[in-house]
Amino acid sequence: MPAAAKHREHLIQAAAKLFRQRGYAATGLNDILRESGAPKGSLYHYFPGGKEELGEAAVRWAGEQGRKTLAQIAEATPDTCALLRAYAERLAGWMAASDFRDGCPIATTMLETVPASSAVTAAGRAVFGEWCVVLAAALQRDGLDGEGARRLAQAVIASLEGALLLARVAGNKTPIAETAEEMMALIRLRTGGH
């Protein structure tokens, strides 16, 4: 990857990291530049729309990382409960590794920008939609119909997002594990035991 393209990627990744740790409003462009190591001129070269455009890119990038993780786990697991268990363990490990300082970069950014930024809102809507598609496909594989799978996938995402917040506040993994267990019980009920 050429050095200039690396600067763009470093800016996006630094923004996602800082938004997840500090929030969108508390993260300044100078903080992102410092964290990324990119030259100052590269920020407005790649993101002429400033922080909002960078925020949109960071949400899309972080969302794609989450989607890839879900898709890889879905491919490697026999059913949605196994997928959810593995994903929750990964989330819990990630939270513990950050000493519960990190949150979901999408949720933290959405809470501060929606509805003020239509671009960031659209990025968040797309990300959550893509995550739901992966989970809904797993639920359909387990026998749920399309609309039922979509609705349950949405409930799982909403529950996990809430569990991340609770885990951060509690300073431990328990809310993630317990939420995943409750969602797995619901999935078994709805899919007839898969």
PDB file of C-alpha atoms in Angstrom:
ATOM      1  CA  MET A   1       0.000   0.000   0.000  1.00  0.00           C
ATOM      2  CA  PRO A   2       1.474   3.401  -0.954  1.00  0.00           C
ATOM      3  CA  ALA A   3       2.433   5.659   1.981  1.00  0.00           C
ATOM      4  CA  ALA A   4      -0.287   8.185   1.133  1.00  0.00           C
ATOM      5  CA  ALA A   5      -3.025   5.515   1.208  1.00  0.00           C
ATOM      6  CA  LYS A   6      -1.617   4.297   4.528  1.00  0.00           C
ATOM      7  CA  HIS A   7      -2.107   7.794   5.938  1.00  0.00           C
ATOM      8  CA  ARG A   8      -5.808   7.604   5.051  1.00  0.00           C
ATOM      9  CA  GLU A   9      -6.181   4.193   6.706  1.00  0.00           C
ATOM     10  CA  HIS A  10      -4.234   5.306   9.774  1.00  0.00           C
ATOM     11  CA  LEU A  11      -6.483   8.357  10.143  1.00  0.00           C
ATOM     12  CA  ILE A  12      -9.631   6.201   9.933  1.00  0.00           C
ATOM     13  CA  GLN A  13      -8.329   3.620  12.397  1.00  0.00           C
ATOM     14  CA  ALA A  14      -7.123   6.285  14.835  1.00  0.00           C
ATOM     15  CA  ALA A  15     -10.494   8.034  14.669  1.00  0.00           C
ATOM     16  CA  ALA A  16     -12.369   4.773  15.320  1.00  0.00           C
ATOM     17  CA  LYS A  17     -10.128   3.998  18.297  1.00  0.00           C
ATOM     18  CA  LEU A  18     -10.438   7.434  19.859  1.00  0.00           C
ATOM     19  CA  PHE A  19     -14.199   7.675  19.262  1.00  0.00           C
ATOM     20  CA  ARG A  20     -14.634   4.297  20.977  1.00  0.00           C
ATOM     21  CA  GLN A  21     -12.533   5.399  23.960  1.00  0.00           C
ATOM     22  CA  ARG A  22     -13.414   9.082  24.354  1.00  0.00           C
ATOM     23  CA  GLY A  23     -16.477   9.662  22.241  1.00  0.00           C
ATOM     24  CA  TYR A  24     -16.916  11.701  19.101  1.00  0.00           C
ATOM     25  CA  ALA A  25     -17.278  15.165  20.640  1.00  0.00           C
ATOM     26  CA  ALA A  26     -14.308  14.794  22.998  1.00  0.00           C
ATOM     27  CA  THR A  27     -11.971  13.714  20.197  1.00  0.00           C
ATOM     28  CA  GLY A  28     -10.336  16.551  18.320  1.00  0.00           C
ATOM     29  CA  LEU A  29      -8.740  16.411  14.896  1.00  0.00           C
ATOM     30  CA  ASN A  30      -5.323  17.084  16.451  1.00  0.00           C
ATOM     31  CA  ASP A  31      -5.843  14.038  18.698  1.00  0.00           C
ATOM     32  CA  ILE A  32      -6.573  11.919  15.621  1.00  0.00           C
ATOM     33  CA  LEU A  33      -3.523  13.281  13.788  1.00  0.00           C
ATOM     34  CA  ARG A  34      -1.304  12.569  16.784  1.00  0.00           C
ATOM     35  CA  GLU A  35      -2.665   9.025  17.201  1.00  0.00           C
ATOM     36  CA  SER A  36      -2.419   8.237  13.493  1.00  0.00           C
ATOM     37  CA  GLY A  37       1.047   9.666  12.878  1.00  0.00           C
ATOM     38  CA  ALA A  38      -0.249  11.087   9.590  1.00  0.00           C
ATOM     39  CA  PRO A  39       0.895  14.516   8.402  1.00  0.00           C
ATOM     40  CA  LYS A  40      -1.601  17.320   9.021  1.00  0.00           C
ATOM     41  CA  GLY A  41      -2.149  18.018   5.340  1.00  0.00           C
ATOM     42  CA  SER A  42      -3.322  14.468   4.733  1.00  0.00           C
ATOM     43  CA  LEU A  43      -6.384  14.926   6.930  1.00  0.00           C
ATOM     44  CA  TYR A  44      -8.057  17.527   4.711  1.00  0.00           C
ATOM     45  CA  HIS A  45      -6.656  15.921   1.577  1.00  0.00           C
ATOM     46  CA  TYR A  46      -8.501  12.684   2.297  1.00  0.00           C
ATOM     47  CA  PHE A  47     -11.357  14.173   4.314  1.00  0.00           C
ATOM     48  CA  PRO A  48     -12.176  17.619   2.894  1.00  0.00           C
ATOM     49  CA  GLY A  49     -15.437  17.458   4.856  1.00  0.00           C
ATOM     50  CA  GLY A  50     -13.412  17.439   8.092  1.00  0.00           C
ATOM     51  CA  LYS A  51     -14.365  15.556  11.206  1.00  0.00           C
ATOM     52  CA  GLU A  52     -17.837  14.576   9.988  1.00  0.00           C
ATOM     53  CA  GLU A  53     -16.468  12.923   6.853  1.00  0.00           C
ATOM     54  CA  LEU A  54     -13.751  11.206   8.879  1.00  0.00           C
ATOM     55  CA  GLY A  55     -16.396  10.113  11.408  1.00  0.00           C
ATOM     56  CA  GLU A  56     -18.471   8.554   8.645  1.00  0.00           C
ATOM     57  CA  ALA A  57     -15.412   6.685   7.322  1.00  0.00           C
ATOM     58  CA  ALA A  58     -14.478   5.515  10.844  1.00  0.00           C
ATOM     59  CA  VAL A  59     -17.989   4.180  11.470  1.00  0.00           C
ATOM     60  CA  ARG A  60     -17.991   2.334   8.140  1.00  0.00           C
ATOM     61  CA  TRP A  61     -14.504   0.911   8.762  1.00  0.00           C
ATOM     62  CA  ALA A  62     -15.289  -0.241  12.315  1.00  0.00           C
ATOM     63  CA  GLY A  63     -18.610  -1.641  11.139  1.00  0.00           C
ATOM     64  CA  GLU A  64     -16.916  -3.656   8.416  1.00  0.00           C
ATOM     65  CA  GLN A  65     -14.510  -5.121  10.974  1.00  0.00           C
ATOM     66  CA  GLY A  66     -17.512  -6.221  13.050  1.00  0.00           C
ATOM     67  CA  ARG A  67     -19.328  -7.614  10.011  1.00  0.00           C
ATOM     68  CA  LYS A  68     -16.283  -9.613   8.923  1.00  0.00           C
ATOM     69  CA  THR A  69     -15.876 -11.024  12.422  1.00  0.00           C
ATOM     70  CA  LEU A  70     -19.541 -12.052  12.586  1.00  0.00           C
ATOM     71  CA  ALA A  71     -19.385 -13.582   9.094  1.00  0.00           C
ATOM     72  CA  GLN A  72     -16.209 -15.546   9.861  1.00  0.00           C
ATOM     73  CA  ILE A  73     -17.665 -16.892  13.092  1.00  0.00           C
ATOM     74  CA  ALA A  74     -20.974 -17.723  11.336  1.00  0.00           C
ATOM     75  CA  GLU A  75     -19.072 -19.703   8.730  1.00  0.00           C
ATOM     76  CA  ALA A  76     -17.144 -21.634  11.386  1.00  0.00           C
ATOM     77  CA  THR A  77     -20.045 -22.470  13.718  1.00  0.00           C
ATOM     78  CA  PRO A  78     -22.885 -24.964  13.312  1.00  0.00           C
ATOM     79  CA  ASP A  79     -25.738 -22.722  14.506  1.00  0.00           C
ATOM     80  CA  THR A  80     -26.667 -19.263  15.711  1.00  0.00           C
ATOM     81  CA  CYS A  81     -26.218 -20.081  19.390  1.00  0.00           C
ATOM     82  CA  ALA A  82     -22.642 -21.200  18.785  1.00  0.00           C
ATOM     83  CA  LEU A  83     -22.104 -18.049  16.711  1.00  0.00           C
ATOM     84  CA  LEU A  84     -23.467 -15.856  19.485  1.00  0.00           C
ATOM     85  CA  ARG A  85     -21.428 -17.620  22.175  1.00  0.00           C
ATOM     86  CA  ALA A  86     -18.185 -17.200  20.198  1.00  0.00           C
ATOM     87  CA  TYR A  87     -18.939 -13.581  19.318  1.00  0.00           C
ATOM     88  CA  ALA A  88     -19.825 -12.686  22.917  1.00  0.00           C
ATOM     89  CA  GLU A  89     -16.578 -14.278  24.108  1.00  0.00           C
ATOM     90  CA  ARG A  90     -14.684 -12.174  21.588  1.00  0.00           C
ATOM     91  CA  LEU A  91     -16.483  -8.995  22.695  1.00  0.00           C
ATOM     92  CA  ALA A  92     -15.837  -9.792  26.358  1.00  0.00           C
ATOM     93  CA  GLY A  93     -12.154 -10.449  25.671  1.00  0.00           C
ATOM     94  CA  TRP A  94     -11.826  -7.201  23.749  1.00  0.00           C
ATOM     95  CA  MET A  95     -13.492  -5.239  26.562  1.00  0.00           C
ATOM     96  CA  ALA A  96     -11.319  -6.881  29.230  1.00  0.00           C
ATOM     97  CA  ALA A  97      -8.152  -6.234  27.185  1.00  0.00           C
ATOM     98  CA  SER A  98      -8.989  -2.517  27.180  1.00  0.00           C
ATOM     99  CA  ASP A  99      -9.600  -2.649  30.942  1.00  0.00           C
ATOM    100  CA  PHE A 100     -13.206  -1.738  30.082  1.00  0.00           C
ATOM    101  CA  ARG A 101     -12.159   1.628  28.663  1.00  0.00           C
ATOM    102  CA  ASP A 102     -13.367   0.909  25.140  1.00  0.00           C
ATOM    103  CA  GLY A 103     -16.914   0.904  23.932  1.00  0.00           C
ATOM    104  CA  CYS A 104     -18.461   0.153  20.577  1.00  0.00           C
ATOM    105  CA  PRO A 105     -17.105   2.774  18.143  1.00  0.00           C
ATOM    106  CA  ILE A 106     -20.368   2.784  16.235  1.00  0.00           C
ATOM    107  CA  ALA A 107     -22.639   3.193  19.262  1.00  0.00           C
ATOM    108  CA  THR A 108     -20.529   5.886  20.916  1.00  0.00           C
ATOM    109  CA  THR A 109     -20.375   7.883  17.702  1.00  0.00           C
ATOM    110  CA  MET A 110     -24.088   7.401  16.924  1.00  0.00           C
ATOM    111  CA  LEU A 111     -25.162   8.587  20.366  1.00  0.00           C
ATOM    112  CA  GLU A 112     -23.361  11.881  19.807  1.00  0.00           C
ATOM    113  CA  THR A 113     -24.074  12.547  16.138  1.00  0.00           C
ATOM    114  CA  VAL A 114     -27.572  11.266  15.340  1.00  0.00           C
ATOM    115  CA  PRO A 115     -29.614  13.002  13.974  1.00  0.00           C
ATOM    116  CA  ALA A 116     -27.343  16.065  13.566  1.00  0.00           C
ATOM    117  CA  SER A 117     -25.127  14.400  10.942  1.00  0.00           C
ATOM    118  CA  SER A 118     -27.031  12.706   8.159  1.00  0.00           C
ATOM    119  CA  ALA A 119     -23.812  11.208   6.742  1.00  0.00           C
ATOM    120  CA  VAL A 120     -22.743   9.584  10.016  1.00  0.00           C
ATOM    121  CA  THR A 121     -26.336   8.504  10.682  1.00  0.00           C
ATOM    122  CA  ALA A 122     -26.490   6.796   7.275  1.00  0.00           C
ATOM    123  CA  ALA A 123     -23.181   5.048   7.956  1.00  0.00           C
ATOM    124  CA  GLY A 124     -24.434   3.765  11.318  1.00  0.00           C
ATOM    125  CA  ARG A 125     -27.732   2.621   9.819  1.00  0.00           C
ATOM    126  CA  ALA A 126     -25.835   0.697   7.133  1.00  0.00           C
ATOM    127  CA  VAL A 127     -23.467  -0.905   9.657  1.00  0.00           C
ATOM    128  CA  PHE A 128     -26.187  -2.118  12.003  1.00  0.00           C
ATOM    129  CA  GLY A 129     -28.150  -3.322   8.986  1.00  0.00           C
ATOM    130  CA  GLU A 130     -25.168  -5.340   7.709  1.00  0.00           C
ATOM    131  CA  TRP A 131     -24.635  -6.950  11.118  1.00  0.00           C
ATOM    132  CA  CYS A 132     -28.319  -7.885  11.211  1.00  0.00           C
ATOM    133  CA  VAL A 133     -28.055  -9.445   7.742  1.00  0.00           C
ATOM    134  CA  VAL A 134     -25.283 -11.785   8.928  1.00  0.00           C
ATOM    135  CA  LEU A 135     -27.218 -12.810  12.041  1.00  0.00           C
ATOM    136  CA  ALA A 136     -30.509 -13.140  10.157  1.00  0.00           C
ATOM    137  CA  ALA A 137     -28.861 -15.465   7.630  1.00  0.00           C
ATOM    138  CA  ALA A 138     -27.628 -17.663  10.495  1.00  0.00           C
ATOM    139  CA  LEU A 139     -31.106 -17.658  12.026  1.00  0.00           C
ATOM    140  CA  GLN A 140     -32.649 -18.605   8.685  1.00  0.00           C
ATOM    141  CA  ARG A 141     -30.156 -21.454   8.444  1.00  0.00           C
ATOM    142  CA  ASP A 142     -31.585 -22.561  11.802  1.00  0.00           C
ATOM    143  CA  GLY A 143     -35.119 -22.542  10.411  1.00  0.00           C
ATOM    144  CA  LEU A 144     -36.548 -19.070  11.119  1.00  0.00           C
ATOM    145  CA  ASP A 145     -38.462 -17.280   8.357  1.00  0.00           C
ATOM    146  CA  GLY A 146     -37.097 -14.072   6.833  1.00  0.00           C
ATOM    147  CA  GLU A 147     -39.033 -11.485   8.849  1.00  0.00           C
ATOM    148  CA  GLY A 148     -38.720 -13.430  12.099  1.00  0.00           C
ATOM    149  CA  ALA A 149     -34.974 -13.802  11.516  1.00  0.00           C
ATOM    150  CA  ARG A 150     -34.584 -10.079  10.806  1.00  0.00           C
ATOM    151  CA  ARG A 151     -36.442  -9.061  13.934  1.00  0.00           C
ATOM    152  CA  LEU A 152     -34.583 -11.486  16.183  1.00  0.00           C
ATOM    153  CA  ALA A 153     -31.226 -10.471  14.679  1.00  0.00           C
ATOM    154  CA  GLN A 154     -32.074  -6.851  15.460  1.00  0.00           C
ATOM    155  CA  ALA A 155     -32.955  -7.786  19.057  1.00  0.00           C
ATOM    156  CA  VAL A 156     -29.648  -9.632  19.442  1.00  0.00           C
ATOM    157  CA  ILE A 157     -27.647  -6.640  18.152  1.00  0.00           C
ATOM    158  CA  ALA A 158     -29.558  -4.252  20.412  1.00  0.00           C
ATOM    159  CA  SER A 159     -28.990  -6.529  23.410  1.00  0.00           C
ATOM    160  CA  LEU A 160     -25.278  -6.908  22.751  1.00  0.00           C
ATOM    161  CA  GLU A 161     -24.845  -3.152  22.305  1.00  0.00           C
ATOM    162  CA  GLY A 162     -26.530  -2.629  25.663  1.00  0.00           C
ATOM    163  CA  ALA A 163     -24.397  -5.372  27.217  1.00  0.00           C
ATOM    164  CA  LEU A 164     -21.220  -3.601  26.079  1.00  0.00           C
ATOM    165  CA  LEU A 165     -22.361  -0.458  27.853  1.00  0.00           C
ATOM    166  CA  LEU A 166     -23.256  -2.383  31.010  1.00  0.00           C
ATOM    167  CA  ALA A 167     -19.916  -4.218  30.946  1.00  0.00           C
ATOM    168  CA  ARG A 168     -18.050  -0.935  30.611  1.00  0.00           C
ATOM    169  CA  VAL A 169     -19.939   0.587  33.534  1.00  0.00           C
ATOM    170  CA  ALA A 170     -19.585  -2.571  35.684  1.00  0.00           C
ATOM    171  CA  GLY A 171     -15.945  -3.045  34.756  1.00  0.00           C
ATOM    172  CA  ASN A 172     -16.445  -6.757  34.100  1.00  0.00           C
ATOM    173  CA  LYS A 173     -17.559  -9.223  31.425  1.00  0.00           C
ATOM    174  CA  THR A 174     -20.617 -10.559  33.245  1.00  0.00           C
ATOM    175  CA  PRO A 175     -23.233  -8.439  31.432  1.00  0.00           C
ATOM    176  CA  ILE A 176     -21.958  -9.659  28.061  1.00  0.00           C
ATOM    177  CA  ALA A 177     -22.012 -13.323  29.080  1.00  0.00           C
ATOM    178  CA  GLU A 178     -25.427 -13.086  30.718  1.00  0.00           C
ATOM    179  CA  THR A 179     -26.972 -11.190  27.817  1.00  0.00           C
ATOM    180  CA  ALA A 180     -25.603 -13.750  25.355  1.00  0.00           C
ATOM    181  CA  GLU A 181     -27.064 -16.587  27.467  1.00  0.00           C
ATOM    182  CA  GLU A 182     -30.493 -14.927  27.495  1.00  0.00           C
ATOM    183  CA  MET A 183     -30.372 -14.296  23.753  1.00  0.00           C
ATOM    184  CA  MET A 184     -29.340 -17.923  23.155  1.00  0.00           C
ATOM    185  CA  ALA A 185     -32.330 -19.098  25.222  1.00  0.00           C
ATOM    186  CA  LEU A 186     -34.598 -16.927  23.077  1.00  0.00           C
ATOM    187  CA  ILE A 187     -32.989 -18.225  19.881  1.00  0.00           C
ATOM    188  CA  ARG A 188     -33.511 -21.847  21.013  1.00  0.00           C
ATOM    189  CA  LEU A 189     -37.134 -21.080  21.808  1.00  0.00           C
ATOM    190  CA  ARG A 190     -37.726 -19.435  18.439  1.00  0.00           C
ATOM    191  CA  THR A 191     -35.812 -21.991  16.332  1.00  0.00           C
ATOM    192  CA  GLY A 192     -37.029 -25.122  18.079  1.00  0.00           C
ATOM    193  CA  GLY A 193     -33.812 -25.921  19.906  1.00  0.00           C
ATOM    194  CA  HIS A 194     -31.035 -25.172  17.408  1.00  0.00           C
TER     195      HIS A 194
END
